[in-house]
GROMACS .gro file of C-alpha atoms in nm:
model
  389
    1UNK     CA    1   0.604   3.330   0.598
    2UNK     CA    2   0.537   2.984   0.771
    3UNK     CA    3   0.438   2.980   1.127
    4UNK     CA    4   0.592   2.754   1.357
    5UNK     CA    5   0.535   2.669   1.695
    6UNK     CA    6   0.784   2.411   1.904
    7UNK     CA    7   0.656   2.233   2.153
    8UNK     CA    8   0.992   2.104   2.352
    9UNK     CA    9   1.204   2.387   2.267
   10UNK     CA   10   1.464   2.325   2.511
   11UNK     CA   11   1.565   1.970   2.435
   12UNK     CA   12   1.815   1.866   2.217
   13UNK     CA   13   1.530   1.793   1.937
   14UNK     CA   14   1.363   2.190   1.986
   15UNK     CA   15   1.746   2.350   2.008
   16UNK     CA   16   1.792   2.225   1.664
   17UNK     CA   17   1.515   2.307   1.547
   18UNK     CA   18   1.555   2.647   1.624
   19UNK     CA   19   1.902   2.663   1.494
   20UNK     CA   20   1.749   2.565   1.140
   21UNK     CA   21   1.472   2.810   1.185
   22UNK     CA   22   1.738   3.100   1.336
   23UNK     CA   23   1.935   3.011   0.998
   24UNK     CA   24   1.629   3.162   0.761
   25UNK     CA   25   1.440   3.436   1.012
   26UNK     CA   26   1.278   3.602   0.716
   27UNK     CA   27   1.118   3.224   0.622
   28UNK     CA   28   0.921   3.165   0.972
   29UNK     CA   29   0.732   3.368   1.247
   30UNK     CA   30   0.761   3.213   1.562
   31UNK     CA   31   0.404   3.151   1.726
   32UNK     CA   32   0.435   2.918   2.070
   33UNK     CA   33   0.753   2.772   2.236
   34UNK     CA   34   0.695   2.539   2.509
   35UNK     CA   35   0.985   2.371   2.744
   36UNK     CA   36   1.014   2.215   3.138
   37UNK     CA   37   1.256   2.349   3.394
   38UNK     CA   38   1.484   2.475   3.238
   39UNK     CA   39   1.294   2.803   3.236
   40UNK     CA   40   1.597   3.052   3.169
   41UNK     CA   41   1.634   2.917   2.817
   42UNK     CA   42   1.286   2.891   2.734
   43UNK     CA   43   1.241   3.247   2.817
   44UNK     CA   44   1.600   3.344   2.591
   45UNK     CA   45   1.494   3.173   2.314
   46UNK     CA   46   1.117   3.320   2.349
   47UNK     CA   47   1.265   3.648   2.321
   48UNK     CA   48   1.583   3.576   2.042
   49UNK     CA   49   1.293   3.461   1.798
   50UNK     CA   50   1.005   3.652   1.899
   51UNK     CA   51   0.773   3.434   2.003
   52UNK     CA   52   0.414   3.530   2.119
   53UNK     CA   53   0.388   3.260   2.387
   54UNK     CA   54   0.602   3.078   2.577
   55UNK     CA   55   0.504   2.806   2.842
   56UNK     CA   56   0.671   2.561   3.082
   57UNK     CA   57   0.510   2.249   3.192
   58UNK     CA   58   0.608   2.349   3.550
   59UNK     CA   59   0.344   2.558   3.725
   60UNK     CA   60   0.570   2.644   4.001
   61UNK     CA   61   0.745   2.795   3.764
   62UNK     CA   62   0.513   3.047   3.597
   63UNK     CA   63   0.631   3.382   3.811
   64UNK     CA   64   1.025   3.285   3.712
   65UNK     CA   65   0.909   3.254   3.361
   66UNK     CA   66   0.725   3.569   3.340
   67UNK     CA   67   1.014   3.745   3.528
   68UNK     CA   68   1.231   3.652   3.231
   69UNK     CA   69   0.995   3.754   2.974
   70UNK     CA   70   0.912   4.127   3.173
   71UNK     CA   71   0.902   4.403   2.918
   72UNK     CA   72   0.896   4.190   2.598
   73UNK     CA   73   0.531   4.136   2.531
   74UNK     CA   74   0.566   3.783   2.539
   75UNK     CA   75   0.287   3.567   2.663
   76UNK     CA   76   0.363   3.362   2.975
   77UNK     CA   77   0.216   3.009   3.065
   78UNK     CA   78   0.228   2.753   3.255
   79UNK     CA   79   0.070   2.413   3.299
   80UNK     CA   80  -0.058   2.059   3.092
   81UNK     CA   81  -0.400   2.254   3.011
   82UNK     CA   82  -0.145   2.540   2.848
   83UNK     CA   83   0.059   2.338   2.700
   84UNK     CA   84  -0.205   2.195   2.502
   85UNK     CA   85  -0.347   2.596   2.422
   86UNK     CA   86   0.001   2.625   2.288
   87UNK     CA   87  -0.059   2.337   2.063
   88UNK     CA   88  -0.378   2.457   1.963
   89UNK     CA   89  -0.224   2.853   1.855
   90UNK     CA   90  -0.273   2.869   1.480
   91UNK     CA   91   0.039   2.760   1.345
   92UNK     CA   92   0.159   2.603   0.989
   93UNK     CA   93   0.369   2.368   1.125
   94UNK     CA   94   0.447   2.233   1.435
   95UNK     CA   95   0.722   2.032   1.639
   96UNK     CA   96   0.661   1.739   1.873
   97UNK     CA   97   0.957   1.673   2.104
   98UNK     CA   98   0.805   1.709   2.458
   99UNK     CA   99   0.965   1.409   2.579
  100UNK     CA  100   0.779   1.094   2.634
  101UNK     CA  101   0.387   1.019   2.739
  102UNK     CA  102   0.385   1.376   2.834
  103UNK     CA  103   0.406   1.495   2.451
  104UNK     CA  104   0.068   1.283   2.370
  105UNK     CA  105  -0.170   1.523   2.475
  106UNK     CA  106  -0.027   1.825   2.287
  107UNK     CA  107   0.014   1.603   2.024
  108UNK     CA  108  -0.347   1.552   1.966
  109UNK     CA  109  -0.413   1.908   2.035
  110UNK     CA  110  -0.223   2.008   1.723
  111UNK     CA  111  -0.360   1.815   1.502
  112UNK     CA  112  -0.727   1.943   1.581
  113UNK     CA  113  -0.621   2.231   1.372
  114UNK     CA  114  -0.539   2.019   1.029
  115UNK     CA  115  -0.179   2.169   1.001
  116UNK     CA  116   0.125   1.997   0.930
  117UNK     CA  117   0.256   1.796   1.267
  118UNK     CA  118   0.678   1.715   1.265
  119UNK     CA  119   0.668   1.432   1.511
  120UNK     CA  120   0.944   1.355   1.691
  121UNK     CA  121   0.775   1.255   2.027
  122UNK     CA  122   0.763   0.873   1.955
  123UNK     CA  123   0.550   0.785   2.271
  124UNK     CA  124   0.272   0.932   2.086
  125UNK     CA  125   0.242   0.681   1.852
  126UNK     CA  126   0.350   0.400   2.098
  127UNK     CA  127   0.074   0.448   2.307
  128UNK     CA  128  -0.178   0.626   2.077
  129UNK     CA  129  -0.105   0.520   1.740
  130UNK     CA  130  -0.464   0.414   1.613
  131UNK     CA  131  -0.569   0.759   1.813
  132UNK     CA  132  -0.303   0.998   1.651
  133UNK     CA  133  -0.322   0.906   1.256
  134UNK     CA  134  -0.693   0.890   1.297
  135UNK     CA  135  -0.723   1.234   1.469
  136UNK     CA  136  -0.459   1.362   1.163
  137UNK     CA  137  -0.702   1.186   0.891
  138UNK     CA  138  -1.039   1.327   1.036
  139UNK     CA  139  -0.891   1.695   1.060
  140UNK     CA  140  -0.669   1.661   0.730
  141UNK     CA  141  -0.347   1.678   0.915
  142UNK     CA  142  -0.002   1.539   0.804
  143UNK     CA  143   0.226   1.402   1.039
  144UNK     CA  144   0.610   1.397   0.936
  145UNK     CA  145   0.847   1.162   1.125
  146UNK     CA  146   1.108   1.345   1.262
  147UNK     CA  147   1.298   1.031   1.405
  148UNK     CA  148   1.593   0.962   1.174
  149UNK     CA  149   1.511   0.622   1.117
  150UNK     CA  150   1.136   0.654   0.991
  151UNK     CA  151   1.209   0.996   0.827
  152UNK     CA  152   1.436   0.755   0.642
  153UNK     CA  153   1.190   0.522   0.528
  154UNK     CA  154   0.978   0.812   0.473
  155UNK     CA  155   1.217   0.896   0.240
  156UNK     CA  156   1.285   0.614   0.087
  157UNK     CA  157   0.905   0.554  -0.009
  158UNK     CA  158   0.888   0.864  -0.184
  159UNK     CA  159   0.720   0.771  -0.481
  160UNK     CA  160   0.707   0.438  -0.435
  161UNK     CA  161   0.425   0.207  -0.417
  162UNK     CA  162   0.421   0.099  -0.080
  163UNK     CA  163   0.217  -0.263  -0.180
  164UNK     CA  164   0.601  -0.389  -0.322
  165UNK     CA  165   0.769  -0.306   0.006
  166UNK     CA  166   0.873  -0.669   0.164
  167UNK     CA  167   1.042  -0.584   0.489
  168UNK     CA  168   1.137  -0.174   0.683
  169UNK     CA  169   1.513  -0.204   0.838
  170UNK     CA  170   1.575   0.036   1.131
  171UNK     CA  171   1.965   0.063   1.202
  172UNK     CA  172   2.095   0.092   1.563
  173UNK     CA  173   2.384   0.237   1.644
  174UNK     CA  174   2.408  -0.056   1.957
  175UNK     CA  175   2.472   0.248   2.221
  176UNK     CA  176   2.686   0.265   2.501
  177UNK     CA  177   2.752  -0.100   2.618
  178UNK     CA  178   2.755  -0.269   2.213
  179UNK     CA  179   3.084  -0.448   2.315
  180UNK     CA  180   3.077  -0.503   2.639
  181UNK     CA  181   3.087  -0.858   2.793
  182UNK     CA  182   2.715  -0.973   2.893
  183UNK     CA  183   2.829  -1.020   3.245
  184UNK     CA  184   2.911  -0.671   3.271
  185UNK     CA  185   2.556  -0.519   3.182
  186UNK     CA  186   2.418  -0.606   3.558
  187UNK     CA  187   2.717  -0.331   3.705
  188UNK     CA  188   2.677  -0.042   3.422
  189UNK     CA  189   2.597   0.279   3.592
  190UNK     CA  190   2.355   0.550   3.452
  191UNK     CA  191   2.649   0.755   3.390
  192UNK     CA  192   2.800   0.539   3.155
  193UNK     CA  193   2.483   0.472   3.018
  194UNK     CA  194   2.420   0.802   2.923
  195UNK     CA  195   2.758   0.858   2.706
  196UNK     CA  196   2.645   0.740   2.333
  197UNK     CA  197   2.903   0.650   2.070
  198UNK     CA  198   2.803   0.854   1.764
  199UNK     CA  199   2.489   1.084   1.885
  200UNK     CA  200   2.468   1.388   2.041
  201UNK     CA  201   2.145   1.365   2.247
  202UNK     CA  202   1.942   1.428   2.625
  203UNK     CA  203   2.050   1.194   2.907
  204UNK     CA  204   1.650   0.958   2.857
  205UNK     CA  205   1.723   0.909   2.504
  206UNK     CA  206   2.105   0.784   2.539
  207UNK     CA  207   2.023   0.528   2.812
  208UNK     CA  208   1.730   0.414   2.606
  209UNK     CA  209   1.967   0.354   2.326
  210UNK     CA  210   2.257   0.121   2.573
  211UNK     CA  211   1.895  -0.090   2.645
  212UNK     CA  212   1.774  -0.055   2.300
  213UNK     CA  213   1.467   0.061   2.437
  214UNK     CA  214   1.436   0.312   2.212
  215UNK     CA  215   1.493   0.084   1.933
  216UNK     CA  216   1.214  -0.113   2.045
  217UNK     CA  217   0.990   0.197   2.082
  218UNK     CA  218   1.074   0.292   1.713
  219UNK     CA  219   0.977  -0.045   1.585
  220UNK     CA  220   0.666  -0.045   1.758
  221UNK     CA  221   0.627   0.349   1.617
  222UNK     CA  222   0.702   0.223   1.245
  223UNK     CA  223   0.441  -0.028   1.273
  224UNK     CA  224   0.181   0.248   1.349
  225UNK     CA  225   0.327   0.507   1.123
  226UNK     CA  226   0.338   0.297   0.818
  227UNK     CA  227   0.097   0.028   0.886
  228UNK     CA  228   0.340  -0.243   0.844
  229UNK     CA  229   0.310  -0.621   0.981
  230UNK     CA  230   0.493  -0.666   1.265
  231UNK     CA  231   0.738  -0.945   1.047
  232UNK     CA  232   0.786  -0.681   0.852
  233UNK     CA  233   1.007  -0.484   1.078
  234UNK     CA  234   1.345  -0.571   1.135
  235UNK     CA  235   1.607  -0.407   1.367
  236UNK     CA  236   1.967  -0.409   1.237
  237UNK     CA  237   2.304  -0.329   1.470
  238UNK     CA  238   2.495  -0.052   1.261
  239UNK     CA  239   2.726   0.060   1.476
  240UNK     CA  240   2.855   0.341   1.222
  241UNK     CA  241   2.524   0.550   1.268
  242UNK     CA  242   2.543   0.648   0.889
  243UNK     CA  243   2.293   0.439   0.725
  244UNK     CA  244   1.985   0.551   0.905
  245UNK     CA  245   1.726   0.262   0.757
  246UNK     CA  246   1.636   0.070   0.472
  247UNK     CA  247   1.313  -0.043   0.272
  248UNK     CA  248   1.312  -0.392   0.098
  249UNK     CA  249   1.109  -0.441  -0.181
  250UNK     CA  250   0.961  -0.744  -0.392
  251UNK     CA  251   1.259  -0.729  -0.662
  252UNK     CA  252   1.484  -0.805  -0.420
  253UNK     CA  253   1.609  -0.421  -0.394
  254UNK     CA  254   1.699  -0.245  -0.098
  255UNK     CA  255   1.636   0.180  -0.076
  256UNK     CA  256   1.918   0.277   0.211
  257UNK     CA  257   1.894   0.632   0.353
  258UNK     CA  258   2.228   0.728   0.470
  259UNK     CA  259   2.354   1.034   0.629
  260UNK     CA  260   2.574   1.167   0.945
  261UNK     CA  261   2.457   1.111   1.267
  262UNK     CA  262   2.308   1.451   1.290
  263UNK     CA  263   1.946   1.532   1.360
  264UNK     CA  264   1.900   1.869   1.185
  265UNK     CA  265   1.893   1.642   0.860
  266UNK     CA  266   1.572   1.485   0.978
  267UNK     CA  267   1.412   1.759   1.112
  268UNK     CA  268   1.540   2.005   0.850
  269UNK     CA  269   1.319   1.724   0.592
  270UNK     CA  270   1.002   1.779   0.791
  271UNK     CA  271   1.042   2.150   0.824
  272UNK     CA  272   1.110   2.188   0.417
  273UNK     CA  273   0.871   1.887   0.280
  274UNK     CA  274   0.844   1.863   0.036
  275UNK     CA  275   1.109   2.039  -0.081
  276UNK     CA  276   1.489   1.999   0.002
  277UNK     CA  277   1.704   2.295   0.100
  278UNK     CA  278   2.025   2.291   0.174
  279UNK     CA  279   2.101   2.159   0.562
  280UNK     CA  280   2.454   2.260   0.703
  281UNK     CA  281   2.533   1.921   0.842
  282UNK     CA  282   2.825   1.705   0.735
  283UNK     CA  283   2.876   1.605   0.378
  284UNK     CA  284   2.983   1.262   0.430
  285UNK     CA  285   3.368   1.133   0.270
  286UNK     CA  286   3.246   0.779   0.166
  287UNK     CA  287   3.634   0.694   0.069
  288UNK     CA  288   3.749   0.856   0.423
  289UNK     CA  289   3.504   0.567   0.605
  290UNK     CA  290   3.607   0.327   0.422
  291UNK     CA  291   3.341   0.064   0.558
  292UNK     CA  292   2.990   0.010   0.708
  293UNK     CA  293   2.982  -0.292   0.968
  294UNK     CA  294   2.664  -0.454   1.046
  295UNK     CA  295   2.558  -0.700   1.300
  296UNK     CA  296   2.229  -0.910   1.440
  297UNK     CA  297   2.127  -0.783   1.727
  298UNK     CA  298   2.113  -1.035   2.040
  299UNK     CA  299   1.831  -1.039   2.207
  300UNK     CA  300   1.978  -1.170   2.534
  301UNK     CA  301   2.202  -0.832   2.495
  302UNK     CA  302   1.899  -0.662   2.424
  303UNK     CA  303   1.570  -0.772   2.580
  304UNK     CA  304   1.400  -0.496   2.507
  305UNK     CA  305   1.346  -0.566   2.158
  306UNK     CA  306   1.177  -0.914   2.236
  307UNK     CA  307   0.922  -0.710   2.424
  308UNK     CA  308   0.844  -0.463   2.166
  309UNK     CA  309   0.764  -0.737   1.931
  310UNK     CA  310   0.502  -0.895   2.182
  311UNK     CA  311   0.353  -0.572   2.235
  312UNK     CA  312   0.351  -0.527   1.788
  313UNK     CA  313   0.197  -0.836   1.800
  314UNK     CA  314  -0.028  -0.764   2.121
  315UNK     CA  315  -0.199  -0.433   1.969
  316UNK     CA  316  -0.467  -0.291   2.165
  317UNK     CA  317  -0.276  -0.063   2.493
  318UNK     CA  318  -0.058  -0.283   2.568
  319UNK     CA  319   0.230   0.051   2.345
  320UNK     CA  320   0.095   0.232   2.671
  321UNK     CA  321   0.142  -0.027   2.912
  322UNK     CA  322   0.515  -0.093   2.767
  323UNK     CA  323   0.641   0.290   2.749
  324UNK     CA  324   0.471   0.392   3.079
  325UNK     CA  325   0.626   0.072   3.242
  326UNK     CA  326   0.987   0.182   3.059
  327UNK     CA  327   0.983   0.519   3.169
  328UNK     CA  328   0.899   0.400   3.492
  329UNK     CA  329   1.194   0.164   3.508
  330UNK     CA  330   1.412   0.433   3.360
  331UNK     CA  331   1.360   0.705   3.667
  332UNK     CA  332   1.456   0.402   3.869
  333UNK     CA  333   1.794   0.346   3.726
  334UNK     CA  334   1.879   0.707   3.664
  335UNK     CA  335   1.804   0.747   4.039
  336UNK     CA  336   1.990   0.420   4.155
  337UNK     CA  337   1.753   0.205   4.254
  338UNK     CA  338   1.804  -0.048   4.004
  339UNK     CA  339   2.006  -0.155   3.786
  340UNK     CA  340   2.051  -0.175   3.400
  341UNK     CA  341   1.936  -0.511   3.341
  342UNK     CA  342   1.660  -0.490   3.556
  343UNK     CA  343   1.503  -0.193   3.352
  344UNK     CA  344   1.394  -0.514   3.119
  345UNK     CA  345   1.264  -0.682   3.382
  346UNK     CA  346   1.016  -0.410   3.525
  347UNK     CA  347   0.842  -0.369   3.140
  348UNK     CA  348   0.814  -0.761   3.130
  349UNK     CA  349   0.631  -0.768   3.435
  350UNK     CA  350   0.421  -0.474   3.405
  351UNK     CA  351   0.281  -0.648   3.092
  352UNK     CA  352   0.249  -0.965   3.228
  353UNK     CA  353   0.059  -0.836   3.536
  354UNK     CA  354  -0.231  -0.638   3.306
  355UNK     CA  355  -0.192  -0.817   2.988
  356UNK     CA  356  -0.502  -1.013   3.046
  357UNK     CA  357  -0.721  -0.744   3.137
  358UNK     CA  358  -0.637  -0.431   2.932
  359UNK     CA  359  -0.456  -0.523   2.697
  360UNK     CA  360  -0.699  -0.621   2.453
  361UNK     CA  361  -0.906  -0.320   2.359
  362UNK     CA  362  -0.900  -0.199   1.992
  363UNK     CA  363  -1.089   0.112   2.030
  364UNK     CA  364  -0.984   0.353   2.292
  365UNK     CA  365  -1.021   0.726   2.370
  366UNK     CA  366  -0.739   1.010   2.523
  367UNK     CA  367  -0.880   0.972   2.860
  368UNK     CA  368  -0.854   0.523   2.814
  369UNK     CA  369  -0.492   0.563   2.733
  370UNK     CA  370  -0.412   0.795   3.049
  371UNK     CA  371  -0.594   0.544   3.277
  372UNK     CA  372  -0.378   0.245   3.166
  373UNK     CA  373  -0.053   0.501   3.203
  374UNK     CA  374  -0.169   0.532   3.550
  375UNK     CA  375  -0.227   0.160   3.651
  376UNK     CA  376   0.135   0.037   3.459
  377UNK     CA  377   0.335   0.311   3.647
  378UNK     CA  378   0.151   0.246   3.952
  379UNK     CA  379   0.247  -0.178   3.882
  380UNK     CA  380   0.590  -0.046   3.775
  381UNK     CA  381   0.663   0.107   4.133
  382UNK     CA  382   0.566  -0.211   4.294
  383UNK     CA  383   0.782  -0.392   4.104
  384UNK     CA  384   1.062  -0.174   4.136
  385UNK     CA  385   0.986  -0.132   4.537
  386UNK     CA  386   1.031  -0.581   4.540
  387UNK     CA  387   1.378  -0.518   4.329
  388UNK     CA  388   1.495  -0.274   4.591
  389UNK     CA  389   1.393  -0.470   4.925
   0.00000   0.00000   0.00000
């Protein structure tokens, strides 16, 4: 029986994954859930697959939690310092999806124990990516992508030899605003940011895609997964969301993963590697579609993708500088206080204002990583506080 622990069980990644793992209950024991505020759930799906602990981030919300969980036996928590003991609970295999910088720490935490990480936090390897594969190599870890895009290429490369491979292409579905008129962008409201065309996923991730920041943070996260040059990595507007990515190699051949717009296929990969079972996600009607459409992606659409190729380029912390500055800029627009375009315009700053001084380091430590979180948010609010006034 594998043990699995889930570390973002209530997001949209962690709900799949334990509909996969609800789908085999005589295949998995349940070791650690962890989730944020929305504490009811946590504790319902603690108890519906017999977990041992459960913890929200929330301190505040430790005596709700435990209320939940009265009579069951279940272990309540609360806190970052627990959610990194619930990383470090003796597990086989083990889901990333605490959402953004927050999932780092945990991150690291499981890997201390050699097992087998599913990683579908990509901030992790944004800000930390020297930090996380060599933690994974030094403790004999393996860390699965659970994005669809890289556990496409991960996929593709499956037996390949990884010298021939000539260029990684990571499809984007071109989110909410692909066809609007440019002069429209500065008006678009978090709301109908947040409505994606083909996905099914949390309100963060859905505006990311309309910016194609989270295209941007995926080809900074391919870079560190697979060790790729930065010219390399391409981005590709698909708006179809059925080819997931492709690998080029030195014959001229391209390897395309493609698949429906579901992410129990990804994370149902990491959970079986390396075997394949059988996923219940759509089988796709290739004659029903018809065609796949692809397009360039335009940067003046799309800033965001300029700026994750400076930072590729860049190395060193600027990864932290850029997601801490995005997230930043994010909060700001989900709350109102700036607008879509100007989300760009915050991470461009941010790096511009600590490029020269910490930017540069190629060696750097947990606590080195936090620190420059802390100065780029702090930079970010300014920022943000000029774009208001």
């Amino acid at each position: 029986m594998k043990r699995v622990s889930v570390l973002g069980s209530t997001g949209s990644i962690g709900v799949n994954t334990l509909d996969l793992v609800s789908r085999a209950p005589g295949d998995y024991e349940v070791v650690a859930l962890t989730g944020g505020a929305n504490v009811a759930l946590l504790a319902e799906q603690a108890r519906r697959h017999g977990a041992a602990l459960a913890v929200t981030a929330h301190e505040d919300r430790l005596g709700e939690l435990r209320a939940a969980l009265s009579g069951t036996g279940i272990e309540a928590a609360a806190g970052d310092a627990a959610l990194c003991d619930a990383a470090r609970r003796p597990a086989d295999w083990i889901m990333s999806a605490i959402v953004g910088a927050a999932g780092l720490p945990p991150g690291l935490a499981a890997l201390e124990q050699g097992t087998t990480l599913a990683l579908a936090n990509k901030e992790s390897l944004v800000c930390a990516g020297p930090l996380m594969m060599a933690r994974a190599a030094f403790h004999g870890a393996t860390i699965l992508p659970v994005d669809s895009e890289h556990s496409a290429v991960f996929q593709a490369l499956v037996g390949e030899d990884i010298s021939s491979v000539e260029r990684l292409i990571i499809t984007a579905s071109g989110g909410a605003f692909r066809d609007w008129p440019l002069e429209r962008l500065s008006q678009a409201t978090a709301a109908e940011a947040a409505t994606h065309p083909n996905w099914d996923m949390g309100q963060r991730i859905t505006i990311d895609s309309a910016s194609l920041f989270n295209k941007a943070l995926e080809l900074i996260e391919a870079k560190e997964f697979f060790g790729f040059a930065p010219s390399k990595i391409e981005a590709l507007v698909h708006p179809e969301s059925l080819m997931h990515a492709l690998v080029g190699f030195n014959d001229g051949a391209l390897m395309a993963h493609v698949g429906p717009p579901d992410m129990r296929h990804a994370i149902g990969y990491a959970l079986h590697w390396p075997a394949r079972r059988s996923i219940p996600v759509e089988r796709l009607d290739l004659a029903r579609i018809g065609q796949l459409t692809f397009r360039a992606p335009d940067e003046a659409r799309y800033p965001a993708l300029r700026l994750a190729r400076a930072v590729m380029e860049e190395g060193g912390l600027s990864g932290a500088v850029f997601n801490a500055a995005k997230e930043s800029a994010l909060d700001a627009f989900i709350e109102g206080r700036i607008g879509f375009l100007d989300m760009s315009r915050v991470v461009e700053e941010v790096l511009t204002r600590l490029s020269e001084e910490r930017l540069s380091v190629a060696a750097f430590d947990l606590d080195t990583i936090l620190a420059t979180d802390h100065l780029a948010r702090t930079a970010a609010a300014d920022i943000i506080g000029t774009l208001q006034r």
